[in-house]
XYZ file of C-alpha atoms in Angstrom:
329
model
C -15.663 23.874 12.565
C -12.937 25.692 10.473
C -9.547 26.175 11.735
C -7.684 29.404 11.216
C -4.329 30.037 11.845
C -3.143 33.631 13.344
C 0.924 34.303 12.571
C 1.466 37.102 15.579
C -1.423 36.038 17.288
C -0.628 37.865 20.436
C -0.039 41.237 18.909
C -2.415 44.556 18.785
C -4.061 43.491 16.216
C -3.346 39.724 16.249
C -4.944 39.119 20.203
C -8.362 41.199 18.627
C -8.584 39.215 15.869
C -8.005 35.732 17.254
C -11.079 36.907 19.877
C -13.454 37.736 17.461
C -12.621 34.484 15.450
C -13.795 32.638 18.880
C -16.144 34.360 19.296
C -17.629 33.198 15.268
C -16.933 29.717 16.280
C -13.575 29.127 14.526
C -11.023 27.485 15.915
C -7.947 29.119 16.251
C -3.989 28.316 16.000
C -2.212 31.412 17.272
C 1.552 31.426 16.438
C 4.172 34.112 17.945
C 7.625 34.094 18.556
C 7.048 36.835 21.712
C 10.501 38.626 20.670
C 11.928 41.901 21.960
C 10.932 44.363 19.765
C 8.847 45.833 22.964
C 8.689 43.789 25.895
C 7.170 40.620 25.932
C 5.326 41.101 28.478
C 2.789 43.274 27.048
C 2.348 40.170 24.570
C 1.802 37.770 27.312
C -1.419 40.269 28.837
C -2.324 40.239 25.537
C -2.549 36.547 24.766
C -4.046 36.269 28.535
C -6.960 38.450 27.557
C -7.576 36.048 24.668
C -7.244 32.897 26.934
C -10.194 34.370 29.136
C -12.539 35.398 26.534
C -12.129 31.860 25.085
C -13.290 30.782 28.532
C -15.887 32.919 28.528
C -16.985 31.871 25.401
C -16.692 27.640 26.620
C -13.773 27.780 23.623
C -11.133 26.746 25.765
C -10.743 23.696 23.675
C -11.171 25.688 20.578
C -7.339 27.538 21.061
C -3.767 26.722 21.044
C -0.783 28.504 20.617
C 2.816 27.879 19.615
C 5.716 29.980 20.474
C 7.442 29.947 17.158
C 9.511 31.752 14.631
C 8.087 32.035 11.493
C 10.666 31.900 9.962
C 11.367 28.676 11.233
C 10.522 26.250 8.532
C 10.661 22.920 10.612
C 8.810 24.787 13.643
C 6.114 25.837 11.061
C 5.924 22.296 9.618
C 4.838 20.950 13.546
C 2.238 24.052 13.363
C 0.374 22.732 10.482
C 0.961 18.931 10.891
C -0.393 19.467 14.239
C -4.557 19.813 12.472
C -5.945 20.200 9.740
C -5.700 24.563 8.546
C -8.787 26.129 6.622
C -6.894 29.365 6.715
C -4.150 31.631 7.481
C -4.379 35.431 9.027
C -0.669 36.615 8.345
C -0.010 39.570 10.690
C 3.280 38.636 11.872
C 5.912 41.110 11.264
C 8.212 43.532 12.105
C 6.426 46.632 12.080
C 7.316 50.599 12.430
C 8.843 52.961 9.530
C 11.872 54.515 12.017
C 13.471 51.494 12.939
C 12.861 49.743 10.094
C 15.916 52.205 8.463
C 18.130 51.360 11.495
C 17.691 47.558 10.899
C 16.680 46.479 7.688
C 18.420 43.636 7.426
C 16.297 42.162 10.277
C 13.007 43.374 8.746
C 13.847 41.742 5.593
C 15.028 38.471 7.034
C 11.710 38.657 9.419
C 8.887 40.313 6.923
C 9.835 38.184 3.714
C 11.915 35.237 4.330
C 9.165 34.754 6.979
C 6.523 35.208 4.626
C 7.930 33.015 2.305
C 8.408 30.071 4.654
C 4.665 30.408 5.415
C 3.311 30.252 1.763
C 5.840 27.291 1.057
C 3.681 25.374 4.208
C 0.858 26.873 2.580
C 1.161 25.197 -0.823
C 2.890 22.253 0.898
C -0.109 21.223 3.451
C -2.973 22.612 0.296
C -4.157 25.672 2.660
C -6.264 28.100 -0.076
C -7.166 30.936 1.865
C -4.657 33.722 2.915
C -5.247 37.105 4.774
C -2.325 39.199 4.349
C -1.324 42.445 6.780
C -0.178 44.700 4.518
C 0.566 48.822 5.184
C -0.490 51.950 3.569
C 3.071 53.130 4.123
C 3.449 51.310 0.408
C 2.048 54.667 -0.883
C 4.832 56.819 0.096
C 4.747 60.187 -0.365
C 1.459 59.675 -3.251
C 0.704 62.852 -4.331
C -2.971 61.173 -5.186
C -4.968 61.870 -2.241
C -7.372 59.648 -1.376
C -4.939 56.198 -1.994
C -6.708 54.019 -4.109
C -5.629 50.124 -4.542
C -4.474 50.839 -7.977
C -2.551 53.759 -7.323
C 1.280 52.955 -8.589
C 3.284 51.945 -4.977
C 6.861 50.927 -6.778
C 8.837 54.197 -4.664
C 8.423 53.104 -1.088
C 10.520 55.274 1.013
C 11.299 53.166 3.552
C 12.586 49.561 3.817
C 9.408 48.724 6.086
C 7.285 50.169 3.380
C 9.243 47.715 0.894
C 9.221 44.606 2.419
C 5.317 45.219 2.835
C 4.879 46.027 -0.881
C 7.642 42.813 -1.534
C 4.941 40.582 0.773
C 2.261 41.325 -1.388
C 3.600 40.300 -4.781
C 5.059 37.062 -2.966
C 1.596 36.739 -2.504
C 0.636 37.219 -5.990
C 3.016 34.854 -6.935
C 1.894 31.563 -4.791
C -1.733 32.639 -6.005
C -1.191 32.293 -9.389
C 0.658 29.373 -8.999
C -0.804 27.411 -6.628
C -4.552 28.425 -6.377
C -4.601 30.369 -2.571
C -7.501 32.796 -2.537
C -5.583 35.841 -1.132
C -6.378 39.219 0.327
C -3.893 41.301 0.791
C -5.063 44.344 3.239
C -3.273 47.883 3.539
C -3.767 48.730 7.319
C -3.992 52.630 7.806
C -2.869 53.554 11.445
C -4.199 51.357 13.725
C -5.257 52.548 17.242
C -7.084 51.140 20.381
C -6.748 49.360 23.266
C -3.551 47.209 23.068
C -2.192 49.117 20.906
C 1.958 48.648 20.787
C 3.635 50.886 23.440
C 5.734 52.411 20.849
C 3.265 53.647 18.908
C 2.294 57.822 18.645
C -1.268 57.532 20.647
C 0.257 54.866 23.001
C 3.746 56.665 24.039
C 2.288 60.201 23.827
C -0.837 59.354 26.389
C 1.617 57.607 28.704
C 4.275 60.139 28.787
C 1.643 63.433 28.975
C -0.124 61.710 32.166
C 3.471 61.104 33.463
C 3.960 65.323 32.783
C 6.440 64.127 30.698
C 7.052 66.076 27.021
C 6.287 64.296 23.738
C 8.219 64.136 20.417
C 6.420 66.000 18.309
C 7.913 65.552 14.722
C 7.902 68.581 12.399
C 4.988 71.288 12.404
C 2.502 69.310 13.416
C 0.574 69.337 9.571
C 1.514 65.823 8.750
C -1.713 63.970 8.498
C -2.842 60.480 9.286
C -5.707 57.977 8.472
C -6.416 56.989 12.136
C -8.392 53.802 12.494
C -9.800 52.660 15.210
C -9.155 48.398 15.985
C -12.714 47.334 15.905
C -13.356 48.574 12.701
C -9.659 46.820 11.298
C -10.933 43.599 12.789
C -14.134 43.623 10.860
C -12.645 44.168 7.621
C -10.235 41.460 8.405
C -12.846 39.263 9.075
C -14.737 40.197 5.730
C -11.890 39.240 4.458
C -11.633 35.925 5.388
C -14.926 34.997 4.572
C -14.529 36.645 1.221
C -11.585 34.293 0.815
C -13.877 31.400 0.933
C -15.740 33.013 -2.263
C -15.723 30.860 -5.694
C -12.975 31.229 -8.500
C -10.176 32.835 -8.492
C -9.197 35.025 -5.784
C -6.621 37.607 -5.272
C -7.121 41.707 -4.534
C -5.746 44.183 -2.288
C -7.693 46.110 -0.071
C -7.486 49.466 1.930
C -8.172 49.383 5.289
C -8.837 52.749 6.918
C -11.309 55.396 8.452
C -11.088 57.116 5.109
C -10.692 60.504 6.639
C -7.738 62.043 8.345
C -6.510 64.177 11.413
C -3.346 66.276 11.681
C -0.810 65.847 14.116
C -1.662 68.827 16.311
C -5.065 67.605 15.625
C -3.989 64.285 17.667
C -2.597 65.740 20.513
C -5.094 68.337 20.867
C -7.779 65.442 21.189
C -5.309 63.730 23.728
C -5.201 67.018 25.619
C -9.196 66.923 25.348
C -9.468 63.332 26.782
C -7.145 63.288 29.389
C -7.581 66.647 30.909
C -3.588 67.411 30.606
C -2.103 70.085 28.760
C 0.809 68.176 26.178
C 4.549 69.551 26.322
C 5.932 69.442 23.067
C 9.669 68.255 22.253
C 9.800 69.599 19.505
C 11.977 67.976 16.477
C 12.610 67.749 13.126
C 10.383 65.540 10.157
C 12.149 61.823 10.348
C 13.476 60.450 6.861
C 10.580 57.598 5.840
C 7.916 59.631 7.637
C 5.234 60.260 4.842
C 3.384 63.358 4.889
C -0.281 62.318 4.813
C -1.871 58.690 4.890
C -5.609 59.070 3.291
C -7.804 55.236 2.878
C -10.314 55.505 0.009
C -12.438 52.381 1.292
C -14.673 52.388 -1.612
C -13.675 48.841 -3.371
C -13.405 47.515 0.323
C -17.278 48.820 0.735
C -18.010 47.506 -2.118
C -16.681 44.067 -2.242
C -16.363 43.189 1.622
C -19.104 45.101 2.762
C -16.750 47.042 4.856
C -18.105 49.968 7.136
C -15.783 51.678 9.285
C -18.046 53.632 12.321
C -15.824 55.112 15.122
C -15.075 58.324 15.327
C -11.547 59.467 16.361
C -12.514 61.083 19.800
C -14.371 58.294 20.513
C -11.790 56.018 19.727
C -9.280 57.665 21.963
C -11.911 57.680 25.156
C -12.208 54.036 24.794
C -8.336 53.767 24.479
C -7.533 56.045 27.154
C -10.421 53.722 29.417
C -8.101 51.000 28.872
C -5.084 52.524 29.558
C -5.900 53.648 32.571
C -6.508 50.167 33.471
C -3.484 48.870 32.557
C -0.010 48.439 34.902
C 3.024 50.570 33.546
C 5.695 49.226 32.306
């Protein structure tokens, strides 16, 4: 049995990913620090709905997590001394374009001294295979449309966007110099059940079945590469099996839906799903909003074998299923 360990394991994205690695047969070593950024207790359902499908799935003994900072280097040491790691799925981090320009000293401090302490325990405890949560906000405002991996990303506009684009060629750098197989994935708007409650699909569905308005951000044109979670989880486990490949190993990959719906386009779907009629706040385009996000998925079809396969509407029924289930905060 391999052993993977998940940095924000009880995250959106994190809590999916560690359940599907279960459910494969991995072991898993879920670390989170469970901080403030939205309230922990949306973590803690999160990390519950991963306990119970590991006891659905007789894996009980298969899990553990630690509460921990990864930036913590002596708390990261007791992680990995604690069994032996095939594996690391980074997704730790703090995340969002807006804040990230009210605190970026914070998002450094988390995003890449964090990510630094974890490749030092990488190369330290001889862990070779790294999966890497990168963003497509390192595009910017690319005038290319679709984004391609090799599209020039050195003019990120925000410091989120940096300290993604930063991550990667940290990366890079304990590849080449220590032998970890990397892959380094840009996520392209991730939605779905569990999704963070500060997030567009997330806030707007809660406030419009509250009858309450929703920011809506410029004229509505700005377009974005919605993906729907099941389909981010699959390419993240493509990529850790691709990881496991022979030779030398490092490449960035897009992950997206490779097509892409305009804000109006969004809450006009919401307004389809739910049955209520959106009031719009309206305001003006934030500074580090990009205009469009667009995935060409191409290399990641071709190498991973990725295959993204939900449609947008569809995504948002089965998120607005599980909203509907959920208590309010």
């Amino acid at each position: 049995m391999e052993t993977i360990v998940v940095t924000g394991a009880a995250g959106f994205i994190g809590s999916h990913v560690c359940e599907a690695l279960l459910a494969e047969g991995y072991g898993v070593i879920g670390i989170d620090h469970f901080n403030d950024f939205y309230s922990p207790a949306v973590k803690e359902r999160n990390w519950e709905a991963v306990e119970t499908t590991a006891k659905r799935l007789g894996a009980g003994g298969r899990l553990r997590l630690f509460r921990s900072d990864i930036r913590d280097a002596g708390e990261m040491e007791q992680v990995f001394a604690s069994a032996p790691v095939d594996g690391v799925i980074h997704l730790a981090a703090y995340a969002g374009v807006r804040p990230s320009i009210q605190q970026p000293l914070l998002y450094t401090d988390v995003n890449l001294n964090g990510t630094l302490v974890l490749l030092d325990i990488l190369q330290k405890h001889q862990v070779k295979r790294l999966v890497f949560a990168s963003s497509s906000s390192v595009y910017g405002n690319n005038k290319k449309i679709p984004f391609s991996e090799d599209d020039f990303v050195d003019k990120p506009i925000s410091p989120y966007a940096a300290t993604k684009k930063a991550g990667e060629l940290l990366c890079h750098t304990w590849h080449h110099l220590y032998g970890i197989k990397t892959a380094c994935l840009r996520f392209f708007t991730v939605y779905g059940p569990r999704q963070r409650p500060d997030l567009a699909i997330h806030k707007f569905t809660r406030r419009m079945l509250a009858g309450e308005p929703i920011p809506f951000y410029g004229d509505g044109t700005s377009r974005r590469d919605y993906t729907y979670i099941d389909d981010i989880v699959d390419g993240v486990m493509r990529a850790l099996a691709w990881t496991k490949g022979e030779g030398s190993r490092f490449e960035v990959f897009n992950l997206g839906e490779s097509n892409t719906i305009s804000l109006s386009e969004m809450v006009r779907t919401l307004e389809n799903v739910l049955g209520v009629r959106a009031k719009l706040e309206r305001l003006p385009a934030q500074s580090g909003d990009v205009n469009v996000t667009y995935a060409d998925v191409s290399k990641a079809r071709r190498v991973l074998g990725y295959c993204p396969s939900t449609p947008f509407e569809e995504g948002i029924r089965r998120f607005v299923k599980w909203m509907n289930e959920q208590p309010q905060e």
